[in-house]
Coordinates of C-alpha atoms and ligand atoms in Angstrom, one line a residue:
X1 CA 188.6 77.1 54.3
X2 CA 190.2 78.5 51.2
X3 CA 187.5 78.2 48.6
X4 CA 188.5 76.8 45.3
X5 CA 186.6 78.1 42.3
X6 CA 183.2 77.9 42.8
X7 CA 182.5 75.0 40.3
X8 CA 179.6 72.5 41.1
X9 CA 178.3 74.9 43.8
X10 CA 174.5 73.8 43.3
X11 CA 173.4 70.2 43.3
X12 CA 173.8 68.3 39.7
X13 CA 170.7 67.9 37.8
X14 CA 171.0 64.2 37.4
X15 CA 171.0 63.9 41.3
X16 CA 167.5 63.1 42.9
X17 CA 167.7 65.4 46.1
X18 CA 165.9 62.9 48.3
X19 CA 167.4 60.1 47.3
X20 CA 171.5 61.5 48.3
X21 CA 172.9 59.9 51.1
X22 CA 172.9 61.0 54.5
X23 CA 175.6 60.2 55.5
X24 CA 179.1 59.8 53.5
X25 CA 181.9 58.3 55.1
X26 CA 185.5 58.7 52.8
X27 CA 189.0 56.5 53.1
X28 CA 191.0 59.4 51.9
X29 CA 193.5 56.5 50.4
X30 CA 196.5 57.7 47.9
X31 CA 198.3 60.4 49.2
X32 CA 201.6 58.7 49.1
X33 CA 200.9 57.8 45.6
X34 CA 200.0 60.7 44.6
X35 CA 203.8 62.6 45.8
X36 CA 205.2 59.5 44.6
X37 CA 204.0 59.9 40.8
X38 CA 205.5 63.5 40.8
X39 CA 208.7 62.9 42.7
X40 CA 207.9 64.6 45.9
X41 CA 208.4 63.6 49.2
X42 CA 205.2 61.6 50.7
X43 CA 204.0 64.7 52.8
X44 CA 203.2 66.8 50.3
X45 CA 200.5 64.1 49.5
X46 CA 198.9 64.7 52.6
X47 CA 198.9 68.5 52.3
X48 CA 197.0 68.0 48.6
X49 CA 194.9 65.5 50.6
X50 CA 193.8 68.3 53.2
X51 CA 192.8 70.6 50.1
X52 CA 190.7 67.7 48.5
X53 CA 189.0 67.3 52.1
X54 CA 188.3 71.0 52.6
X55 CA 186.2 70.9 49.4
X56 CA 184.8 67.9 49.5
X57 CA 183.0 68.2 52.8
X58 CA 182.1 72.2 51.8
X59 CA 180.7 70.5 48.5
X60 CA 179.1 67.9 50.9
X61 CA 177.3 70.7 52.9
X62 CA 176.2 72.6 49.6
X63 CA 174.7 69.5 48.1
X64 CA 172.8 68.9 51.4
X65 CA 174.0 65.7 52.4
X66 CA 174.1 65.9 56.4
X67 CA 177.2 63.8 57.8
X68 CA 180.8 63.3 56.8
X69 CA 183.5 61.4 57.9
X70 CA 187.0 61.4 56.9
X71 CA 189.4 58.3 57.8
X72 CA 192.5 60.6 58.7
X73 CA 194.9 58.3 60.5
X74 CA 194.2 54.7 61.4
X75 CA 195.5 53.1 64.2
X76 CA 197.6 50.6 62.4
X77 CA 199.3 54.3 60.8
X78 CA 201.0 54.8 63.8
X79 CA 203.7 51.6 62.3
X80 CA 204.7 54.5 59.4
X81 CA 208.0 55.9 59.7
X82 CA 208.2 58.5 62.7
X83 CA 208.7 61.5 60.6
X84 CA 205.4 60.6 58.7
X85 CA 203.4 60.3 62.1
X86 CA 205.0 63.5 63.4
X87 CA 204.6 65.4 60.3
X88 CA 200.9 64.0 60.0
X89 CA 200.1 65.0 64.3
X90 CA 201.1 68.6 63.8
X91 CA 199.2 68.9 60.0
X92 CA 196.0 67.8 61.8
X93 CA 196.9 70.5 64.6
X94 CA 197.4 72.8 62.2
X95 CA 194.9 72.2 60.0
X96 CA 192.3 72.5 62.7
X97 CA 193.3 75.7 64.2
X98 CA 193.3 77.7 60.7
X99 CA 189.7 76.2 59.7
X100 CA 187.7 76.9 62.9
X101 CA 186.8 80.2 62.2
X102 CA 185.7 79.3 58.9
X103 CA 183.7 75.8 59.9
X104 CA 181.8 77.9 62.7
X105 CA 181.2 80.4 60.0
X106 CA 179.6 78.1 57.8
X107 CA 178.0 75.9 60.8
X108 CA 180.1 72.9 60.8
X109 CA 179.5 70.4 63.8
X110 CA 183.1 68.7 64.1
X111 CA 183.9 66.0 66.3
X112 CA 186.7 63.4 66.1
X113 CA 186.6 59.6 66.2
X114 CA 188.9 57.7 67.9
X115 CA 191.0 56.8 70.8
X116 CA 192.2 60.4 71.6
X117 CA 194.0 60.4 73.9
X118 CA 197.2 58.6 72.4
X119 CA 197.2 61.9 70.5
X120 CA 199.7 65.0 71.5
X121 CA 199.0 67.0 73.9
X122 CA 198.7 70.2 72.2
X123 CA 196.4 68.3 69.3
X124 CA 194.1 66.9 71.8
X125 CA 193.7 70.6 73.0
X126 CA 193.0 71.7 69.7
X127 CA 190.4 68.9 69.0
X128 CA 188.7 69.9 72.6
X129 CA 188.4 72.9 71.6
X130 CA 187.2 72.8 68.0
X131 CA 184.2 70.8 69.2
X132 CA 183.6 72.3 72.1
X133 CA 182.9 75.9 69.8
X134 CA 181.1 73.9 67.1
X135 CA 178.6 72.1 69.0
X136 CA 175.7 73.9 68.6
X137 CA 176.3 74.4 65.0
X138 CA 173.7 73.6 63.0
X139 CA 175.0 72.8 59.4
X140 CA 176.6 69.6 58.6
X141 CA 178.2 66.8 61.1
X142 CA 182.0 66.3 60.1
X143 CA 183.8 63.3 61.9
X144 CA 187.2 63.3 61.5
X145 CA 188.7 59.9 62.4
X146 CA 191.9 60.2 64.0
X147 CA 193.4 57.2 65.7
X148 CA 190.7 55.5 64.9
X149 CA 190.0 51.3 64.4
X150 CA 187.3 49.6 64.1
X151 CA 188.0 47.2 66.2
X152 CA 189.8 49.1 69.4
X153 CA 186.1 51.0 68.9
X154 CA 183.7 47.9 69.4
X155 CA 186.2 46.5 71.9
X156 CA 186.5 50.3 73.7
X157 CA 182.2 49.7 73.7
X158 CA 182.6 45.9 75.0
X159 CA 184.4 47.2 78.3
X160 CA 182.4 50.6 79.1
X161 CA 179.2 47.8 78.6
X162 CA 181.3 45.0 80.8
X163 CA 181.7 47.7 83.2
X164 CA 178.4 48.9 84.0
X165 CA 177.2 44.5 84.1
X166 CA 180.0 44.6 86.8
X167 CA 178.6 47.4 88.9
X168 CA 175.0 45.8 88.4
X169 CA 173.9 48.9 86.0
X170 CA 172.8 46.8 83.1
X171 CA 171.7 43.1 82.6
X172 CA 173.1 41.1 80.3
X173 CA 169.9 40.8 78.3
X174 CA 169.7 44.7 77.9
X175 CA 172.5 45.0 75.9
X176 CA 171.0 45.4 72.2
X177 CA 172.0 47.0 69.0
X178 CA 170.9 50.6 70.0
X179 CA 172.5 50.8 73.8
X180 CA 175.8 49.2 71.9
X181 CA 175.3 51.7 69.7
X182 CA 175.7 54.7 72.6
X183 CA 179.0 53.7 73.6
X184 CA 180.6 54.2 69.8
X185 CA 182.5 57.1 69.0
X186 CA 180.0 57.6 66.1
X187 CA 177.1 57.7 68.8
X188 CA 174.4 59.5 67.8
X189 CA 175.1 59.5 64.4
X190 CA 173.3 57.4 61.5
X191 CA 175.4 54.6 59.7
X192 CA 176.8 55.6 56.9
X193 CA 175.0 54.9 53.4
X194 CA 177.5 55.3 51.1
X195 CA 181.6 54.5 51.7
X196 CA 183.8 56.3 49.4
X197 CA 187.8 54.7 49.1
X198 CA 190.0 56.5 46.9
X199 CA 193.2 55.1 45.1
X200 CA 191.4 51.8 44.1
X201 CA 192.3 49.3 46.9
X202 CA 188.8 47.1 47.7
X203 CA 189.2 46.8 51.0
X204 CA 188.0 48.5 54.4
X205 CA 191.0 48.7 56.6
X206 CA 189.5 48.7 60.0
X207 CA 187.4 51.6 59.1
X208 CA 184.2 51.7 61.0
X209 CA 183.4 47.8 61.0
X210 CA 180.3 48.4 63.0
X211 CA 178.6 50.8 61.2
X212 CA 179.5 49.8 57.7
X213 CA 176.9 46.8 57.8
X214 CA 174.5 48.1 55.0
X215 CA 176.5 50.9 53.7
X216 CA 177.2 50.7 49.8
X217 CA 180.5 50.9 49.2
X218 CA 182.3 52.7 45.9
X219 CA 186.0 52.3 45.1
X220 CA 187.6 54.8 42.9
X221 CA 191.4 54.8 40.8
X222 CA 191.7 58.9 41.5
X223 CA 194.0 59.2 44.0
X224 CA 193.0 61.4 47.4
X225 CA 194.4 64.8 46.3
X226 CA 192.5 64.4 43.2
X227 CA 189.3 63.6 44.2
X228 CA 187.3 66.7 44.0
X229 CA 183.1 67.8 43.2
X230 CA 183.7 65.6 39.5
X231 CA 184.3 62.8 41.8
X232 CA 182.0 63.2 44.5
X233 CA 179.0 63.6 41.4
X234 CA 180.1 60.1 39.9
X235 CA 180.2 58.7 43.4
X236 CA 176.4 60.0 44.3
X237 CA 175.1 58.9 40.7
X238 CA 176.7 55.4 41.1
X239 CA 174.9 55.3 44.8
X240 CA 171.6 56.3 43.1
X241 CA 171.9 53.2 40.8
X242 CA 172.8 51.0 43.9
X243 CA 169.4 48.9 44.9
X244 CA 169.6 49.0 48.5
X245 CA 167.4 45.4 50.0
X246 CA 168.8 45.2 53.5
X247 CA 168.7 41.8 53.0
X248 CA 165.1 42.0 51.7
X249 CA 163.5 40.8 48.2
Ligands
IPE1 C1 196.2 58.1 53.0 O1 197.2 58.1 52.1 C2 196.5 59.0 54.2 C3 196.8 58.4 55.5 C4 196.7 57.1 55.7 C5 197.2 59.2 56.6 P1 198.4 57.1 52.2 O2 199.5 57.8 52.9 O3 198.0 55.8 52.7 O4 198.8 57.0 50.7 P2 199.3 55.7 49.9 O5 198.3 54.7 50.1 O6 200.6 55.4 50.5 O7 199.4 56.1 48.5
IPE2 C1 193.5 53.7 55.5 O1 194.5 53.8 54.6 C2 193.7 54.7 56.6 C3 193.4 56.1 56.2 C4 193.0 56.5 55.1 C5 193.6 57.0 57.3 P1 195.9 53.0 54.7 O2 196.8 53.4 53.6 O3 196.4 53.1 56.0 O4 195.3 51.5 54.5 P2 196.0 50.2 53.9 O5 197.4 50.1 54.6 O6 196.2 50.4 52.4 O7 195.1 49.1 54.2
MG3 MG1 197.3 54.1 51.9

């Protein structure tokens, strides 16, 4: 990753180490906008937007906070115009195959979220491979998601679950939160505590619908390729204010 200066390296004072999330899940929202205010074409939104994400989840891993995801294409982002979709398919490829030297340098865990295998060929090789080489990292767990919906996910869950009732595996009455849980592509992982949206719009957009239950959710104006450590601070203090009752008194 191409390190920007080294601002914010240590966690802010006014952050209380224990209480940070664990988990931080992002709609990187804005790109678009963000080309749009300085006359440039829309991709040159989502190549800021890459930059933002490289430092945000290297910020992420030198405040401590253990998880990350990143919403990086949705499945409803597939109805974007085709030079869009294509230019977005071979960024990600891209992307991934200049950073994997440097994630398993630093110990980055990366996986992907997502029904994969509507992707390219060549991506989904890419992906294999970069989790494949990361998986016994140690350092933070980065989840890209990447034709991802929250929906096709529980329903994706519903039929792997259907499947094993059909071939007498599993009772009906067995299935509970935590064996639902296994068949998710988040498996594994803790729900996120804190959801992040950039660019201002208050709403979810079929991002992880199933895991978001309890998380607290922050919406900010800066738009994706602006969002950097500045943001990320206000973010964590506004979570720290949050009083978090689970439906408790
Ligand atoms: C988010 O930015 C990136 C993706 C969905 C891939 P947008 O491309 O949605 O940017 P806006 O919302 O049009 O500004
Ligand atoms: C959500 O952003 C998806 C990603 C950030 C990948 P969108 O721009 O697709 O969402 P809407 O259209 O504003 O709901
Ligand atoms: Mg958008």
């Amino acid at each position: 990753m191409t390190a920007k200066p080294s601002v914010l390296k240590e966690l802010p004072a006014d952050l209380i180490r224990d209480r940070l999330p664990r988990h931080v899940a992002v709609i990187m929202d804005g790109n678009g906008r963000w080309a749009k205010r300085r006359g440039l074409p829309r991709i040159m939104g989502h190549r800021r937007g890459v930059d933002a994400l490289k430092d945000i989840l290297r910020c992420c891993d030198d405040w401590g906070i253990q998880a990350l995801t990143a919403y990086a294409f949705s499945t409803e982002n597939w109805g974007r115009p085709l030079e869009e979709v294509d230019f977005l398919m071979t960024l990600f490829e891209r992307v991934l195959r200049q950073e994997l030297q440097e994630m398993i340098k630093e110990g980055v865990r990366i996986r992907f979220a997502g029904n994969l295998k509507m992707l390219p060929a060549s991506l989904q090789a890419e992906i294999e491979r970069a989790m494949e080489e990361t998986r016994n990292n140690q350092g933070i767990q980065f989840t890209v998601a990447t034709n991802y919906g929250g929906r096709q996910e529980i329903l994706h869950a519903c039929r792997a679950i259907a499947t094993q009732v059909q071939q007498g595996k599993l009772q009906p009455d067995e299935i509970d939160e935590t064996l639902f849980e296994q068949h998710l592509y988040t498996q594994g992982l803790c729900d996120p505590d804190l959801l992040i949206r950039s660019s201002g719009e208050m709403r979810v957009s079929n991002f992880l619908l199933w895991q978001m239950a309890y998380s607290e959710i922050y919406v900010t104006d800066t738009l994706w390729p602006d969002f950097d450590r500045t943001e990320l601070h206000r973010a964590l203090c506004a979570y720290q204010q949050r009083d978090r009752r689970f439906g408790k008194v």
